[in-house]
XYZ file of C-alpha atoms in Angstrom:
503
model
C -47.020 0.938 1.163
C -46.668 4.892 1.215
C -43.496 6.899 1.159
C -43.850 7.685 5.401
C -44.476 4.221 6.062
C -42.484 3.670 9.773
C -39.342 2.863 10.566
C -39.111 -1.078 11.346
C -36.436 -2.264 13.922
C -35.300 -6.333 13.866
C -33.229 -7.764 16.346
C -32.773 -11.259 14.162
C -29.192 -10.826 14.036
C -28.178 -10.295 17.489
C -29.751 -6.862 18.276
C -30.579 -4.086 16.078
C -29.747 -4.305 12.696
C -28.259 -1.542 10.182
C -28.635 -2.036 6.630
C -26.270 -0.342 4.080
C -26.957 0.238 0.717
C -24.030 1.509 -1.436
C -24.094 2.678 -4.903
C -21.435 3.329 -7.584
C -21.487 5.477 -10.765
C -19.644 3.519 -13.301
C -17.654 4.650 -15.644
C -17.247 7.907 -13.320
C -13.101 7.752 -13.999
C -13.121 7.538 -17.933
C -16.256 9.867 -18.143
C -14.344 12.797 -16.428
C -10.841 11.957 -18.550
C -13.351 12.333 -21.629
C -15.343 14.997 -20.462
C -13.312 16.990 -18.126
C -13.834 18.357 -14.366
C -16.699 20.310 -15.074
C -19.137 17.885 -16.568
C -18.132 15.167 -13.717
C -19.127 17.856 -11.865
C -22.464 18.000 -12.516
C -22.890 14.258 -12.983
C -21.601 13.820 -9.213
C -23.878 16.631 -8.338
C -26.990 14.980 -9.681
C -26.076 11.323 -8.562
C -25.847 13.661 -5.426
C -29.096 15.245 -5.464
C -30.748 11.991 -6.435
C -28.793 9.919 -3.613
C -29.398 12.531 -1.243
C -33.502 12.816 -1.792
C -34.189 8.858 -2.505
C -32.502 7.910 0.569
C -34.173 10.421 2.920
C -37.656 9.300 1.387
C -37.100 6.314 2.869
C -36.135 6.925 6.339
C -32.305 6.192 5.196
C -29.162 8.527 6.097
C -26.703 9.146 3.506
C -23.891 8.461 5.846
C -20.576 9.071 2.834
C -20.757 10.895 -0.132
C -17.718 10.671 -2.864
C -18.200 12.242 -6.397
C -19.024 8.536 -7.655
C -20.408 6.652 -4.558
C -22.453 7.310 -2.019
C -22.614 4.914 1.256
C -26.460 4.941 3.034
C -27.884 3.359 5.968
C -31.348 1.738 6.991
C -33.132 0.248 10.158
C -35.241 -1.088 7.888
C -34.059 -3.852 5.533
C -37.019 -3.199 3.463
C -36.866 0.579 3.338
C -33.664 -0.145 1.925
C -34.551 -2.643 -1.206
C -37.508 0.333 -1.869
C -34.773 2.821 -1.670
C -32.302 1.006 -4.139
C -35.360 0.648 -6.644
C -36.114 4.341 -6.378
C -32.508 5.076 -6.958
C -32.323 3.106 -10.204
C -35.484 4.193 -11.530
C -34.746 7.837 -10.889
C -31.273 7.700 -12.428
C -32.609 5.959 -15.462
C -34.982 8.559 -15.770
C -32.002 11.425 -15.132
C -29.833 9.667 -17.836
C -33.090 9.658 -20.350
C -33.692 13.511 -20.033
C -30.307 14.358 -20.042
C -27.826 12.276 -22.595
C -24.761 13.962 -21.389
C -25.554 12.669 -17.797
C -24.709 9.029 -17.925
C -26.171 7.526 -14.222
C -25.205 3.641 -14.647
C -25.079 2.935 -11.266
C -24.749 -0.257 -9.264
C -25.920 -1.400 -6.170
C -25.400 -3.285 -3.122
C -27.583 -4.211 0.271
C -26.081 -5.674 2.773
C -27.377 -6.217 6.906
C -26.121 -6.876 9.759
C -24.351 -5.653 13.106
C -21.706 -3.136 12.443
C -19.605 -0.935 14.792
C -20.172 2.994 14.851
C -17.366 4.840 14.811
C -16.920 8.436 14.365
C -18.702 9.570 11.096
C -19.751 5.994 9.556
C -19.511 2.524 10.690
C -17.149 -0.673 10.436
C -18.100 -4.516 10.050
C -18.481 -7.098 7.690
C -22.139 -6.243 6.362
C -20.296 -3.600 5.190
C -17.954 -4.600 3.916
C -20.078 -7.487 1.956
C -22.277 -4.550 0.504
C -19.299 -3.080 -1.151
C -18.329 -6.336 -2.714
C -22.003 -6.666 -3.821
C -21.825 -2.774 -5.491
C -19.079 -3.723 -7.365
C -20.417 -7.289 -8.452
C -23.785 -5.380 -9.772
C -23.752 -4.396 -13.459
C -25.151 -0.885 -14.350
C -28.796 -0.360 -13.354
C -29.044 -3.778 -10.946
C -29.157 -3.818 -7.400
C -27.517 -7.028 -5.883
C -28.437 -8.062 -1.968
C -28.251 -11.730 0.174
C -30.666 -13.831 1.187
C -30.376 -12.202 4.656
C -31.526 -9.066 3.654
C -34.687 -10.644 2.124
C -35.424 -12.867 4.457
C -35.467 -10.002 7.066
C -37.575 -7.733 5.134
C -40.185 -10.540 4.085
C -42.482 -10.232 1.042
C -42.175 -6.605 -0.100
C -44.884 -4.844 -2.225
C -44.188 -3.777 -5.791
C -40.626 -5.478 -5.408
C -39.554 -8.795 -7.694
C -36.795 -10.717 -6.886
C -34.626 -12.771 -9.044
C -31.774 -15.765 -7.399
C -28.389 -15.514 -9.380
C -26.840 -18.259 -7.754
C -23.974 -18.544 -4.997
C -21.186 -16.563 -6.090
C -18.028 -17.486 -4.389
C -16.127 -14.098 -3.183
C -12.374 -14.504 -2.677
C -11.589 -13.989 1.495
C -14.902 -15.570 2.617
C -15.197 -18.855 3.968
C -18.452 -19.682 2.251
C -20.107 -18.942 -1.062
C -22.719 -15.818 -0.763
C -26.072 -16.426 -2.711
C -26.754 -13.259 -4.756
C -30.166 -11.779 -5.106
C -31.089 -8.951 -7.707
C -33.743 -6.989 -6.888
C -35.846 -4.695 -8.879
C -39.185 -3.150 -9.580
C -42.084 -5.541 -10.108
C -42.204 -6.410 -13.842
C -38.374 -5.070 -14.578
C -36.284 -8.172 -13.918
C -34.816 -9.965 -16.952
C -36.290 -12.873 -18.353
C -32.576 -14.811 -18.982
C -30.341 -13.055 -16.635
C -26.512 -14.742 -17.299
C -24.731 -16.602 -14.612
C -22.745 -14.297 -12.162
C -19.324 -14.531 -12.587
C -17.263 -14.468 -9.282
C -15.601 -11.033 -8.735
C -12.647 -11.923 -6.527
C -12.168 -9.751 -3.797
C -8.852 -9.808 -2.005
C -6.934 -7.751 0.014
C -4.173 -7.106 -2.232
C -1.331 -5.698 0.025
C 2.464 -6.092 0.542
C 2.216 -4.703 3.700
C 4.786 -6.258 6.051
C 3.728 -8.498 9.232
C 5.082 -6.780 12.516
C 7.582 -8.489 14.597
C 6.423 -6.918 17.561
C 2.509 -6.049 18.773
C 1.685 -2.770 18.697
C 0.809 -0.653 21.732
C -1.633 2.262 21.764
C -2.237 4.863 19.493
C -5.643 3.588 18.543
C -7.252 6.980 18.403
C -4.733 7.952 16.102
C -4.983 5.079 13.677
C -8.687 5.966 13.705
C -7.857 9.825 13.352
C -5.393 9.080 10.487
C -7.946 6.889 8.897
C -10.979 9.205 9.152
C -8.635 11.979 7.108
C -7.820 9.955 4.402
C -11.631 8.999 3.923
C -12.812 12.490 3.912
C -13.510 13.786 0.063
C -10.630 16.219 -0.828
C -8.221 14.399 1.208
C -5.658 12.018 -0.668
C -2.313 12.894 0.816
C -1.504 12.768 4.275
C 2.427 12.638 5.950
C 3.395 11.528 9.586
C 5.646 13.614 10.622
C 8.020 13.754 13.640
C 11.485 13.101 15.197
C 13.185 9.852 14.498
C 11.855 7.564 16.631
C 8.385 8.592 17.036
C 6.782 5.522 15.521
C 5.670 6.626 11.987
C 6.031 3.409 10.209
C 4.176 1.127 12.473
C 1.408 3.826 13.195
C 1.609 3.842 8.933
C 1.241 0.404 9.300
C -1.652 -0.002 11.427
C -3.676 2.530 9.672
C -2.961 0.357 5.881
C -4.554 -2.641 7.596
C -7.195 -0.352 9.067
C -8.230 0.382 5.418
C -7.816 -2.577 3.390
C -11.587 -2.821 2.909
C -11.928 0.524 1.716
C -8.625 0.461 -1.157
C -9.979 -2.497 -3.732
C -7.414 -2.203 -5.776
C -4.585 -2.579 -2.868
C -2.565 -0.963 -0.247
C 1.522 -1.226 -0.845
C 3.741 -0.441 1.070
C 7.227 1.564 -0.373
C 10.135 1.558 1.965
C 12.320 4.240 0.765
C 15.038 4.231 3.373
C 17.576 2.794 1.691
C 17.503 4.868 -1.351
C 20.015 7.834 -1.565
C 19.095 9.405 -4.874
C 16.035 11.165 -5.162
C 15.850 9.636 -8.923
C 14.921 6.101 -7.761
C 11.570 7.169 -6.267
C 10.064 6.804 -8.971
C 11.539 2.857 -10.185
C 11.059 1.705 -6.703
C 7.568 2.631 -6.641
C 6.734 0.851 -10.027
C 8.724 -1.908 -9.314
C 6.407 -2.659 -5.665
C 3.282 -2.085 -8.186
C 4.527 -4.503 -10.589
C 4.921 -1.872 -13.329
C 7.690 -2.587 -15.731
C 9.402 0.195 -17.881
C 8.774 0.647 -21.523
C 10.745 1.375 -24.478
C 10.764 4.862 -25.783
C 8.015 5.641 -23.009
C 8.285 7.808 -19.480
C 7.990 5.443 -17.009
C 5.677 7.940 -15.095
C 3.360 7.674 -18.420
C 3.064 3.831 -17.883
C 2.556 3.634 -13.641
C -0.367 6.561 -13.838
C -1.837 3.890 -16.974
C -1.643 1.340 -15.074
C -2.989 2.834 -11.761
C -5.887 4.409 -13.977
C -8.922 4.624 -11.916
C -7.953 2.270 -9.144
C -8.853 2.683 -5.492
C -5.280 2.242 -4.695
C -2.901 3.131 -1.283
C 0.492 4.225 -1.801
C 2.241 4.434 1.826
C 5.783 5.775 1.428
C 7.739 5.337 4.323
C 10.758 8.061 4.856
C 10.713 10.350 2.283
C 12.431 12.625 4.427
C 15.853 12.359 2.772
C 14.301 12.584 -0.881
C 12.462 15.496 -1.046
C 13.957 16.789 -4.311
C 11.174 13.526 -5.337
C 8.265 15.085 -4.255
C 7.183 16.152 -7.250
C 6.516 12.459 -8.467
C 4.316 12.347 -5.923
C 2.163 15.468 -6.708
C 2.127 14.250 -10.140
C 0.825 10.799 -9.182
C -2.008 12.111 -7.584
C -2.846 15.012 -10.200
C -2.793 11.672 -12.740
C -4.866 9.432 -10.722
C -8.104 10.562 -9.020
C -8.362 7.518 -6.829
C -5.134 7.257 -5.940
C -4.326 8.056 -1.850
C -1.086 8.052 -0.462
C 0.216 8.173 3.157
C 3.724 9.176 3.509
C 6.275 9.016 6.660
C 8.738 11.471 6.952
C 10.497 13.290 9.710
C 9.869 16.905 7.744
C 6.427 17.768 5.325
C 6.483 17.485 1.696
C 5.158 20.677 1.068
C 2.691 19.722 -1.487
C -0.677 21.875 -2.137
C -2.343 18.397 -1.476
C -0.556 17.207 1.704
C -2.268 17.465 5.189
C 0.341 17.442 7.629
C -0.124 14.930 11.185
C 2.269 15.367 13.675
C 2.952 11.892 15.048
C 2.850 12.584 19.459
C 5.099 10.685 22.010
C 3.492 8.101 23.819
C 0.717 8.898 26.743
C 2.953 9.017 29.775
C 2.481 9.517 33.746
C 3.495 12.057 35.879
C 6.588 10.567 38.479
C 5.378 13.248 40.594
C 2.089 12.484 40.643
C 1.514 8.488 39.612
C -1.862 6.595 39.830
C -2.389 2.913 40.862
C -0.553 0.309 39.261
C -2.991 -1.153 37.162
C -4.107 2.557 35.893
C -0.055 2.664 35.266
C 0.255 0.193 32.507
C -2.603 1.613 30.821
C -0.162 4.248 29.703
C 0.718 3.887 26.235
C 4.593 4.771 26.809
C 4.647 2.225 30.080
C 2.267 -0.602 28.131
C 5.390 -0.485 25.585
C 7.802 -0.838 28.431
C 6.296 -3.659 29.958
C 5.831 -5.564 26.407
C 9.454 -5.439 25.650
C 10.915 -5.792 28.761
C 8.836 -9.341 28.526
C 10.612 -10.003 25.478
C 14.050 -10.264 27.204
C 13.015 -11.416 30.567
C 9.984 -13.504 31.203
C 7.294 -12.431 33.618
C 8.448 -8.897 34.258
C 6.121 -6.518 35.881
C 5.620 -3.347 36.985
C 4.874 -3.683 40.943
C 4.698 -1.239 43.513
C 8.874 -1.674 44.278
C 9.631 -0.196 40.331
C 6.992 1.965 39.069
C 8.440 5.149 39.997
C 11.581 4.379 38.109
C 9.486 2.729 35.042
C 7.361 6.156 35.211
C 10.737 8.476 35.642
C 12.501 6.201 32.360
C 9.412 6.856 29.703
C 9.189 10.552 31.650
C 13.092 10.853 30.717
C 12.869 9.321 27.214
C 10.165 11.892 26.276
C 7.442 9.061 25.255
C 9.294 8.209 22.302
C 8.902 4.482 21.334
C 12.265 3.949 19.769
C 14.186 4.768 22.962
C 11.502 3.103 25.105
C 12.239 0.112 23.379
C 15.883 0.263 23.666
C 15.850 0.538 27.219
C 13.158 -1.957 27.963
C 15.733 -4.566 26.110
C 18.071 -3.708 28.718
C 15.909 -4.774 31.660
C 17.705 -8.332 31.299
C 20.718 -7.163 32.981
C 19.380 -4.193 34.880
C 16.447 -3.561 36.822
C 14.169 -0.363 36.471
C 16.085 1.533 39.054
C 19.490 0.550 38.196
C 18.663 1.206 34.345
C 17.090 4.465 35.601
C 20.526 5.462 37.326
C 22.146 4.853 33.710
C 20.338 7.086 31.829
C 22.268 10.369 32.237
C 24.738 8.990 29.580
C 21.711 8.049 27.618
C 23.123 7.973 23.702
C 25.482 4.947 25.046
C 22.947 3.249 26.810
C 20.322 3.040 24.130
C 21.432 0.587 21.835
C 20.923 -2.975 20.722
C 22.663 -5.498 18.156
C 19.485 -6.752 16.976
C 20.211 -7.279 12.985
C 17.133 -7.104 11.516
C 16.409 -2.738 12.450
C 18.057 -0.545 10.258
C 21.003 1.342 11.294
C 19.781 4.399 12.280
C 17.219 2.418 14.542
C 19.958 0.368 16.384
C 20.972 2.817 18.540
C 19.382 6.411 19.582
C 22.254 7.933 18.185
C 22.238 6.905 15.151
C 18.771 8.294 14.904
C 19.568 12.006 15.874
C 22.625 11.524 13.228
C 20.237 10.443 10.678
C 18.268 13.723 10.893
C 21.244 15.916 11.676
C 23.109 14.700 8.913
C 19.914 15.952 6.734
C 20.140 19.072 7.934
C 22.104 22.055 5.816
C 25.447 23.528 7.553
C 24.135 26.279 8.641
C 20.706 24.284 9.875
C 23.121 22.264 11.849
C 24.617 25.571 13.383
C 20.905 26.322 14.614
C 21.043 23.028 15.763
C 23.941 22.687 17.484
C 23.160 25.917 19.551
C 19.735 24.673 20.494
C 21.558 22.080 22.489
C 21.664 24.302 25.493
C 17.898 24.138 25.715
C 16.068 21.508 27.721
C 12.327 21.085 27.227
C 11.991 24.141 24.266
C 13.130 27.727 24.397
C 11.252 30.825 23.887
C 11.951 32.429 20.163
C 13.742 35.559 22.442
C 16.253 32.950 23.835
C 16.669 31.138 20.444
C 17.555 34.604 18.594
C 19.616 35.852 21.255
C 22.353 32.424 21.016
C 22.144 32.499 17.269
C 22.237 36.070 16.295
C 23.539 36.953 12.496
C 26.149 34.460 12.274
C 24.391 31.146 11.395
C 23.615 32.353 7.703
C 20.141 31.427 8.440
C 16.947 32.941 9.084
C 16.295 31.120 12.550
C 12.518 30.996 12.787
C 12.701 29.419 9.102
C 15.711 27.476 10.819
């Protein structure tokens, strides 16, 4: 068959079917620590080059290009196996002309239905092709019996069973096919042994669901998957929902991190000191004798595909630099930080965390387009909580709109007045609001302080805050819904010992 043979669409599985094909330099992490940057440079440019060309040959896109992996996809199953083979073959024959340029890649095939989603795709033939890359030994190309049963007898193309393999998280054990040129399979190939693929996490289970915010989980997830990105910090007011949009976004990626996702919850720490222990002790990394604990986590995080999400660093910036050095250490290493103020790292992409989507009291739409809104969706969930079969009806939906209108979106104080809805209803609660900071409370035991009450979250961040930041701060309180920088310089003049746009 010739390199333009067409395109060939299947609908076995349900409809039209994607195959993905990802391969994996090995050795990529320990090359570059031997090498340096430059010559993993020019290794990822020619696995690249190579990935780029062999896929395109064969009617494949290159959908996600890292310096050590690159993530294709087919509509033809078989396009792909002739693809993989062309791949091998060609970085074999890279590595033979040039020494210094060791391509020992694996490969995995995988098909099936999978979700697009902006820039790549999501589902479990995915997913199974990246457990297959990472089964698949230098120079082999691993796939399933579906993919070769969909692509039927290919020309030029030998394949070789290597038993069921059973792959840790999957019900059932996957039959592994290696595939390879016609003539170039072994003659004794040993048994597979099972690489066990779990989702290694400690990430907490939520006590509550969570509402909305499902572009932003996506956006937040997209960022840390693009190339140069491997820090990124929520930001915004106490309140705002930082942790549980963190949340959301580690089990959004627990596919993609094989190595884990943890989850660091600095809150309770005081001393910028113990950033450091408290990270190694969630990783499991114990302290040696006579050497710097920061020596022995970056060993042991090596080349791992590892998530670090550190949850309010806000109070602990004089830590920071722990983090920087983390990720200089570790070139796999991502990390996803909370905090109500930026790091300021040279790696850190700042994403401001927005309130809740809200209505307009002045202007609202139909009831059931009401509790679509993300700040009103919240409402009605935890208003449930307290009192059974609440709902928002014509009668109370201009004071549930006016309440998350009032309360600026923010889920905190949403929640705190939705728990209230046991002893007042939506208008009375409404009516209680101007003496908000007394209203919003609870005595639930298991939120932290500063989450038990919405003044306790204001104190948290103004007792951050520098004196003469809390001057600023303190004269801003005149202000309701911003200021103009004219107004803000003309309350605070000279006196605050502050510069007040820095301020």
């Amino acid at each position: 068959m010739s390199q333009t043979e067409p395109i060939e669409r299947h609908s076995e599985i349900g409809g039209e079917v994607r195959t993905f094909l990802i391969a994996d330099v090995r050795g990529y992490t320990l090359f570059t620590q031997e090498h340096g940057d430059e010559a993993a440079a020019r290794l990822a440019a020619a696995f690249a080059a190579i990935a780029r060309e062999a896929v395109a040959a064969r009617h494949g896109e290159v959908i996600e290009l890292r310096g050590d992996e690159a993530l294709a996809v087919f509509l033809s199953p078989r396009q792909a196996i002739r693809s993989a083979v062309d791949l091998q073959r060609r970085f074999a024959a890279e590595a033979s002309a040039d020494p210094d340029l060791p391509l020992n890649v694996g490969i995995g095939i995988e098909a099936g239905e999978a979700m697009p989603v902006q820039g790549g795709y999501r589902g479990g033939a995915l997913n199974l092709a990246a457990r297959l890359c990472s089964l698949a030994g230098p120079g082999e190309v691993f796939t399933t019996e579906t993919v070769i049963g969909l692509a039927r007898k290919t020309e030029g193309i030998s394949f070789l069973d290597r038993g069921e393999v059973q792959l840790k998280g999957l019900s059932k054990p996957v039959r592994v096919i290696q595939v390879a040129a016609e003539g170039a399979l072994p003659n004794d190939a040993a048994a597979l042994q099972p690489i066990l693929v779990t989702h290694t996490t400690n990430l907490p289970d939520e006590p509550t669901p969570f509402i909305g915010r499902g572009q932003h989980v996506e956006a937040i997830a997209q960022l840390l998957g693009e190339p140069q990105v491997r820090m990124v910090t929520l930001t915004g007011p106490g309140g705002t929902g930082k942790t549980r949009l963190a949340l959301q976004v580690g089990g959004r990626l627990l596919d993609r991190f094989r190595d884990g996702i943890f989850f660091v919850s600095l809150a309770s720490l005081s001393d910028p000191g113990l950033v450091l222990p408290t990270v190694a002790e969630t990783l499991g990394v114990r302290e040696e004798a006579g050497r710097p604990l920061l020596r022995t986590l970056t060993d042991s995080l090596g080349d791992k595909q590892t998530l670090l999400v550190l949850d309010n660093f806000e109070h602990l910036l004089d830590a920071s630099t722990v983090v920087a050095s983390l990720l200089d250490a570790c070139r796999h290493l991502h990390v996803l930080v909370t905090s109500r103020i930026p790091l300021h790292l040279a790696r850190e992409h700042e994403y401001a965390v927005p309130p809740l989507s809200m209505p307009d009291p002045q202007n609202l739409p139909e009831i059931e387009a009401l509790r679509q809104y993300e700040a009103v969706a919240l409402f009605i969930d935890r208003a449930r909580a307290v009192k059974t079969g609440f709902t928002v009806t014509n009668e109370n939906a201009p004071a549930v709109a006016e309440i998350c209108a009032r309360l600026d979106g923010l889920p905190l104080a949403i929640e705190l007045a939705a728990a209230r809805i046991k002893v007042f209803p939506p208008q009375a609660l409404l009516a209680r609001l101007s003496s908000r900071l007394k209203m919003l409370t609870t005595s639930a035991g298991d939120r932290p302080g500063r989450q038990q009450a919405l003044r306790g979250a204001i104190e948290w961040s103004y007792l951050l805050l520098g004196p003469e930041e809390q001057r600023v701060f303190a004269r801003l309180s005149v202000f309701t819904g911003g200021c103009t920088l004219e107004a803000l310089e003309a309350i605070c003049g000279d006196d605050v010992g502050l510069d007040v746009i820095d301020g």
